[in-house]
Structure formats: C-alpha cells, structure tokens
Amino acid sequence: MAKRKRLTPPNPAFLDTPTAPETKSMFAGPGPAPIADVARDASASAALNELTDTMARARDEGRMVVDLPLDQIEIDHLVRDRVVVEETEMRSLMASLRDRGQQTPIEVVQLGNNRYGLISGWRRCKALALLAEQNRVSDPTVLALLRKPEEASDAYLAMVEENEIRVDLSYFERARIVSKAVEEGVFGLERTALQMLFRSASRAKRSKIGSFLPVVRALDGHLRFPHALSERLGLRLAQALTDTPEFAAELQARLAASDHDSAEGETAILAEALKQKIQSLKGQTESETSASHPLFRDETIGAFTLRRHRDGTVSILGASWPKRCESDLIQLLKAASDSVEK
C-alpha cells in the first residue's frame, strides 16, 4: 500500500501578494491601444464633417435661421407692395419686437459682397432699425432665412404671398405691385403678372385687382393715401377712366391743386370729381339720344315714365326696377317678343 504524502499549510506571504505577477505588454507605453485612438478620431472627424455639411445645406436651402447685420440688407431690392405703413401699426410692431424679440425671420437673397436683397419682411426691418436708433444700438442684426429664388418672379411671388397672409393690403396696392412687376420686366404682361402673383386668390379677387389697374396707371404717385382708397370708389373710378382716359389728367390736376392732409379729404376730392364726371357724361348721353331719337310722347305711370320715340323704340325711365317685379317684366318681354316674331 502506497504511503500518503502529508500536505503542508499554504504560505501566508504568498497569499498576501498585493498585485498579480507583472506581464510584459506588446506596446511600448501605458494606456489604450493606438488603434482605438485612430478609430475614435476618425469617427469624430466624420461626424463633424457630416454636421458641417448638413448645416451648410440647411443654410443654402433656406432651412436655417441666420443672424445678419441689418445694414447689409437692401430693403428696396424689390418694389414693395405695401405703399404706406400706418404709424399705429408700426408702433405696435415695435412694441412686440421690444417685448418678445423677433419671432419670425425675414427672407433674403444673397447678392454677393456681404449684401442681401430683401424678399419679405420690410416692416420688420423698418421696425428693428427704428428700435436700434431709439436704443442707440450700433450694430443691429436681424434673423433671416436665405432663399435662392430661381427667377425674379419667384421673389415677387414670395413677397406677395407673405403679405397676403400678414398684411391687409388695399386693392390699389395689390394692383400696383402687378403694374410694377411688369415695369421691372419680371413679367411681360399685366395679365400674366396678375395670374402668377395672385394665383392662390379667387377668380373674383383677381378680377377686382385687375380692375384697379387703370386707377394705378392714372394715379400712382399722385395719391397721398392710396391704401385708403375703398373698393367701391376705386371700381367706379376705374370704369370712368376706362370710358374716358382723359379723366386721368383732370383727377391729377384736382389732387395737385388741393391742400388735403387726410385720407378722408383725398377720398372726398376723388368722389366729387367722379360725381361731376358722371353727371357730365349722363348729360352728354341724353343730349345725343335726344338728337338721334326725337321724342314722340311721354306717359307718366306712377314712379315711371314711358317714353315713346318716333323711330318706334320705347324707354322706361324713373326709379330702379323693384326686384320682386323682375319676373313680371321678363314675362311681359317674352310675350312682346313672341308678338313681334309672329
């Protein structure tokens, strides 16, 4: 039987060794392997390049708001559609900018040499400039989006669409930007400019804007309060100017000779001139009608006068025809028409 070997107790000194046996590294110095540094640096560089490219694309595509010096903005780059800005309106905008800052960026196009042409945001630029002057700010800035309109027509369209949403423009001001866009060579015809600049407007609205073009051609630069010209008065003036183009010179002379200092005064001058012109045209028409169709006999029937001419024609004069009697008149005319045909 084999003799068993007695085991000796463990060496306490060996168990108290503080560190594991030292091993030699394959790398010269301490710290992580160089390949990890290379990978980390490459990853950081790629991420930075990607972020730089993304921000550059966002800036160039007009998706990033940038802070530009206000004195580098050419606010008259486009002919503006807003002719006059009310003082109360400007004060309100300045108060908002002072209290809350600029909430909506303007839109600009790069012109080169650190210059930018304003597309939309004319009122904001004006208000910021006034605030800077009041507060003695030496280098005011404005938040902006850089746009790249393919053509000048796109820039005009951007301006018109923003103001259609934000500003209550008069029909005169809308028609004026149509006229000016043609003068600037952006569009060849007023009809094309009207269709393109106000393509989102209803047909009825575009028709009214187009009706104001004769008024713009006759009175642009002569009116002190063009934004106050009402739709009704403007349409009546447009009709009179279309019928009698020489009426433009008469209106211009009256405005130049007057000493009005309010929108109400200017409106009164235009309304009086229109009234006199209509009366003059009416008297001329009646005189011509009387000469070509000598009267045979008049017969008064209540509020109306039945006028029979020697050539057999008949006129009904007097008060406006009541709406409720239109169907009766139509039936009467149909019966008369049937009698003539038979």
XYZ file of C-alpha atoms in Angstrom:
342
model
C 0.000 0.000 0.000
C 1.410 3.334 -1.091
C 2.382 5.828 1.568
C 0.325 9.059 1.557
C 2.171 12.369 1.438
C 1.222 14.859 4.109
C 0.154 18.310 2.721
C 1.762 21.365 4.191
C -0.322 24.552 5.000
C -0.294 27.434 2.472
C 2.394 30.090 2.628
C 0.734 33.222 4.181
C 3.212 35.519 2.486
C 2.245 34.214 -0.922
C -1.477 34.849 -0.315
C -0.784 38.427 0.822
C 0.813 39.416 -2.512
C -0.897 42.772 -3.495
C -0.632 42.512 -7.254
C -0.596 39.829 -9.856
C 2.663 38.900 -11.396
C 3.842 41.564 -13.882
C 3.465 40.737 -17.514
C 5.143 42.451 -20.387
C 2.977 44.439 -22.783
C 3.412 44.233 -26.530
C 3.009 48.036 -26.672
C 5.645 50.498 -25.610
C 3.627 52.863 -23.410
C 0.695 52.693 -20.969
C -2.984 53.450 -21.861
C -5.340 52.191 -24.591
C -4.097 50.729 -27.818
C -3.249 53.287 -30.599
C -5.746 51.659 -32.940
C -8.560 52.761 -30.578
C -7.332 56.371 -30.736
C -7.267 56.260 -34.517
C -10.787 54.860 -34.704
C -12.121 57.430 -32.228
C -10.518 60.349 -34.076
C -11.802 59.116 -37.435
C -15.334 58.740 -36.073
C -15.298 62.229 -34.519
C -13.940 63.756 -37.733
C -16.611 62.027 -39.852
C -19.387 63.190 -37.510
C -18.071 66.764 -37.569
C -17.863 66.761 -41.369
C -21.384 65.385 -41.641
C -22.707 68.026 -39.236
C -20.889 70.776 -41.167
C -22.320 69.566 -44.482
C -25.828 69.309 -43.018
C -25.690 72.839 -41.626
C -24.286 74.202 -44.902
C -27.099 72.556 -46.875
C -29.705 73.834 -44.408
C -28.329 77.360 -44.726
C -28.151 77.254 -48.523
C -31.637 75.750 -48.835
C -33.188 78.361 -46.549
C -33.960 75.962 -43.704
C -31.684 77.526 -41.109
C -32.189 80.901 -39.463
C -29.072 83.076 -39.575
C -28.238 86.316 -37.792
C -27.306 89.037 -40.307
C -26.207 92.663 -39.807
C -29.180 94.878 -40.536
C -27.107 97.346 -42.542
C -26.253 94.593 -45.031
C -29.913 94.187 -46.022
C -31.051 96.111 -49.119
C -34.703 96.626 -48.257
C -35.524 98.172 -51.653
C -34.228 95.172 -53.602
C -37.823 94.586 -54.820
C -40.583 97.100 -55.483
C -42.701 96.809 -52.357
C -46.435 96.189 -52.488
C -47.109 97.977 -49.197
C -47.177 101.669 -50.192
C -47.824 103.211 -46.769
C -47.404 101.813 -43.258
C -49.708 103.269 -40.622
C -47.935 104.859 -37.669
C -50.055 102.950 -35.151
C -49.299 99.696 -36.963
C -45.559 100.379 -36.827
C -45.678 101.288 -33.138
C -47.492 98.036 -32.397
C -44.881 96.011 -34.276
C -42.042 97.803 -32.497
C -43.619 97.082 -29.117
C -43.896 93.390 -29.994
C -40.261 93.215 -31.112
C -39.142 95.042 -27.973
C -41.084 92.739 -25.628
C -40.788 89.355 -27.324
C -37.962 89.738 -29.791
C -38.122 88.807 -33.460
C -40.355 85.744 -33.697
C -40.455 85.408 -37.487
C -37.338 85.668 -39.685
C -37.234 87.788 -42.800
C -36.405 86.292 -46.209
C -33.399 87.469 -48.203
C -31.403 86.516 -51.272
C -27.598 86.705 -51.414
C -26.312 89.461 -53.710
C -22.583 88.984 -53.105
C -20.030 91.111 -51.235
C -21.890 90.505 -47.944
C -25.051 92.142 -49.292
C -28.542 90.645 -49.145
C -31.666 91.629 -51.067
C -34.881 91.691 -49.065
C -37.696 89.458 -50.322
C -40.132 89.657 -47.423
C -40.064 91.324 -44.019
C -39.905 95.001 -44.971
C -41.914 96.130 -41.927
C -39.787 94.055 -39.543
C -36.584 95.588 -40.922
C -38.011 99.084 -40.590
C -39.177 98.435 -37.025
C -35.824 96.911 -35.991
C -33.964 99.871 -37.489
C -36.165 102.323 -35.556
C -35.648 100.364 -32.313
C -31.890 100.350 -32.854
C -31.959 104.107 -33.399
C -34.021 104.671 -30.261
C -31.814 102.425 -28.116
C -28.593 103.600 -29.780
C -27.574 100.115 -30.846
C -24.515 100.461 -33.075
C -24.672 97.116 -34.928
C -28.273 95.841 -35.048
C -28.915 92.400 -36.504
C -31.914 90.625 -37.962
C -32.880 86.944 -38.087
C -33.193 85.780 -41.680
C -33.692 82.826 -43.974
C -31.517 82.680 -47.080
C -33.568 81.952 -50.175
C -32.493 81.065 -53.703
C -35.359 82.066 -55.980
C -34.780 80.684 -59.457
C -36.200 83.813 -61.068
C -37.178 87.331 -60.041
C -40.822 86.258 -60.396
C -40.316 83.744 -57.555
C -39.035 86.526 -55.293
C -42.025 88.739 -56.088
C -44.355 85.802 -55.501
C -42.800 85.135 -52.084
C -43.300 88.775 -51.081
C -46.908 88.870 -52.293
C -47.874 85.578 -50.642
C -46.447 86.630 -47.273
C -48.230 89.976 -47.331
C -51.493 88.371 -48.422
C -51.320 86.416 -45.175
C -49.907 89.036 -42.809
C -50.912 92.452 -44.171
C -54.298 93.888 -45.061
C -53.368 95.357 -48.451
C -55.779 97.532 -50.391
C -56.780 96.641 -53.943
C -54.803 99.659 -55.144
C -51.618 98.298 -53.531
C -52.224 94.835 -54.953
C -52.776 96.234 -58.444
C -49.717 98.457 -58.064
C -47.343 95.528 -57.482
C -48.775 93.886 -60.607
C -48.060 97.043 -62.602
C -44.572 97.489 -61.106
C -43.633 93.860 -61.742
C -44.351 94.439 -65.434
C -42.414 97.738 -65.435
C -39.420 95.949 -63.882
C -39.534 93.357 -66.660
C -40.340 90.486 -64.312
C -43.440 89.680 -66.369
C -44.248 90.628 -69.927
C -47.970 91.306 -69.482
C -50.147 92.582 -66.667
C -52.473 89.641 -67.188
C -49.584 87.205 -66.661
C -48.342 89.077 -63.601
C -51.826 89.101 -62.106
C -52.305 85.388 -62.696
C -48.903 84.399 -61.303
C -48.611 86.733 -58.310
C -52.154 86.109 -57.084
C -52.596 82.531 -58.264
C -53.821 81.435 -54.838
C -56.536 84.148 -54.805
C -60.059 83.514 -56.049
C -61.030 84.468 -59.581
C -63.321 87.202 -58.257
C -60.492 88.712 -56.218
C -58.086 88.655 -59.163
C -60.763 90.317 -61.279
C -61.095 93.168 -58.777
C -57.322 93.595 -58.594
C -57.192 93.773 -62.384
C -59.996 96.341 -62.398
C -57.825 98.660 -60.281
C -55.015 98.739 -62.853
C -56.439 101.810 -64.710
C -56.544 103.630 -61.359
C -52.923 102.701 -60.651
C -51.796 103.856 -64.101
C -53.617 107.163 -63.668
C -52.975 107.985 -60.001
C -49.833 106.186 -58.809
C -47.593 108.881 -57.362
C -50.462 111.383 -57.159
C -52.309 109.840 -54.210
C -51.035 110.531 -50.722
C -53.253 107.891 -49.128
C -53.593 105.145 -51.758
C -54.123 102.452 -49.109
C -57.319 104.250 -48.019
C -58.971 104.064 -51.456
C -62.087 101.959 -50.952
C -63.051 99.089 -53.208
C -66.337 100.710 -54.266
C -64.854 104.115 -55.123
C -61.861 102.515 -56.830
C -64.016 100.360 -59.101
C -66.162 103.353 -60.071
C -63.050 105.402 -60.834
C -61.672 102.533 -62.903
C -64.833 102.419 -65.007
C -64.780 106.170 -65.581
C -61.085 106.092 -66.509
C -61.692 103.227 -68.932
C -64.572 105.068 -70.605
C -62.801 108.442 -70.679
C -58.979 108.143 -70.416
C -58.645 111.946 -70.375
C -60.309 111.879 -66.942
C -56.889 110.916 -65.503
C -55.427 114.362 -66.195
C -58.432 116.003 -64.541
C -58.040 113.876 -61.400
C -54.311 114.582 -61.226
C -54.912 118.341 -61.527
C -57.533 118.305 -58.771
C -55.272 116.360 -56.410
C -52.321 118.658 -57.098
C -54.395 121.795 -56.526
C -55.926 120.602 -53.247
C -54.372 121.060 -49.832
C -55.719 117.920 -48.189
C -53.859 116.290 -45.317
C -56.033 113.272 -44.584
C -57.346 110.156 -46.277
C -60.895 111.435 -45.838
C -60.048 114.679 -47.640
C -58.450 112.834 -50.533
C -61.419 110.495 -50.820
C -63.797 113.464 -50.895
C -61.861 115.044 -53.784
C -61.979 111.844 -55.817
C -65.663 111.248 -55.083
C -66.644 114.804 -56.086
C -64.653 114.624 -59.310
C -66.255 111.295 -60.156
C -69.737 112.634 -59.440
C -69.242 115.592 -61.739
C -67.800 113.405 -64.474
C -70.756 111.003 -64.318
C -73.225 113.897 -64.471
C -71.359 115.337 -67.443
C -71.370 112.007 -69.251
C -75.040 111.469 -68.450
C -75.996 114.891 -69.833
C -73.951 114.253 -72.947
C -75.575 110.864 -73.478
C -79.084 112.237 -73.033
C -78.321 115.045 -75.479
C -77.038 112.590 -78.081
C -80.003 110.290 -77.528
C -82.430 113.159 -77.873
C -80.836 114.266 -81.133
C -80.823 110.806 -82.698
C -84.222 109.717 -81.333
C -86.614 112.675 -81.238
C -89.295 112.218 -78.623
C -92.806 111.373 -79.744
C -94.640 111.235 -76.423
C -94.071 110.702 -72.676
C -96.561 108.998 -70.397
C -96.109 109.087 -66.614
C -97.161 105.925 -64.783
C -96.624 106.320 -61.047
C -92.868 106.484 -60.388
C -92.035 105.606 -64.004
C -92.124 107.393 -67.330
C -92.897 105.539 -70.537
C -91.084 107.330 -73.352
C -92.031 106.581 -76.964
C -89.658 107.671 -79.692
C -90.524 108.487 -83.295
C -88.471 105.546 -84.539
C -90.721 103.161 -82.601
C -88.357 102.431 -79.681
C -89.605 102.659 -76.092
C -87.728 103.678 -72.926
C -88.776 103.246 -69.286
C -87.366 105.964 -67.028
C -87.668 106.634 -63.330
C -86.941 104.725 -60.143
C -84.970 101.481 -60.134
C -86.995 98.437 -61.070
C -88.167 96.541 -57.948
C -86.612 93.103 -57.542
C -89.966 91.473 -56.913
C -91.297 92.727 -60.254
C -88.451 91.382 -62.384
C -90.243 88.108 -63.174
C -93.336 90.019 -64.348
C -91.167 92.208 -66.597
C -89.443 89.155 -68.045
C -92.778 87.504 -68.844
C -94.034 90.710 -70.445
C -90.939 90.999 -72.622
C -91.273 87.361 -73.693
C -94.875 87.934 -74.706
C -93.886 91.074 -76.629
C -91.063 89.169 -78.324
C -93.484 86.399 -79.395
C -95.847 89.013 -80.846
C -93.036 90.594 -82.863
C -91.925 87.220 -84.249
C -95.471 86.337 -85.304
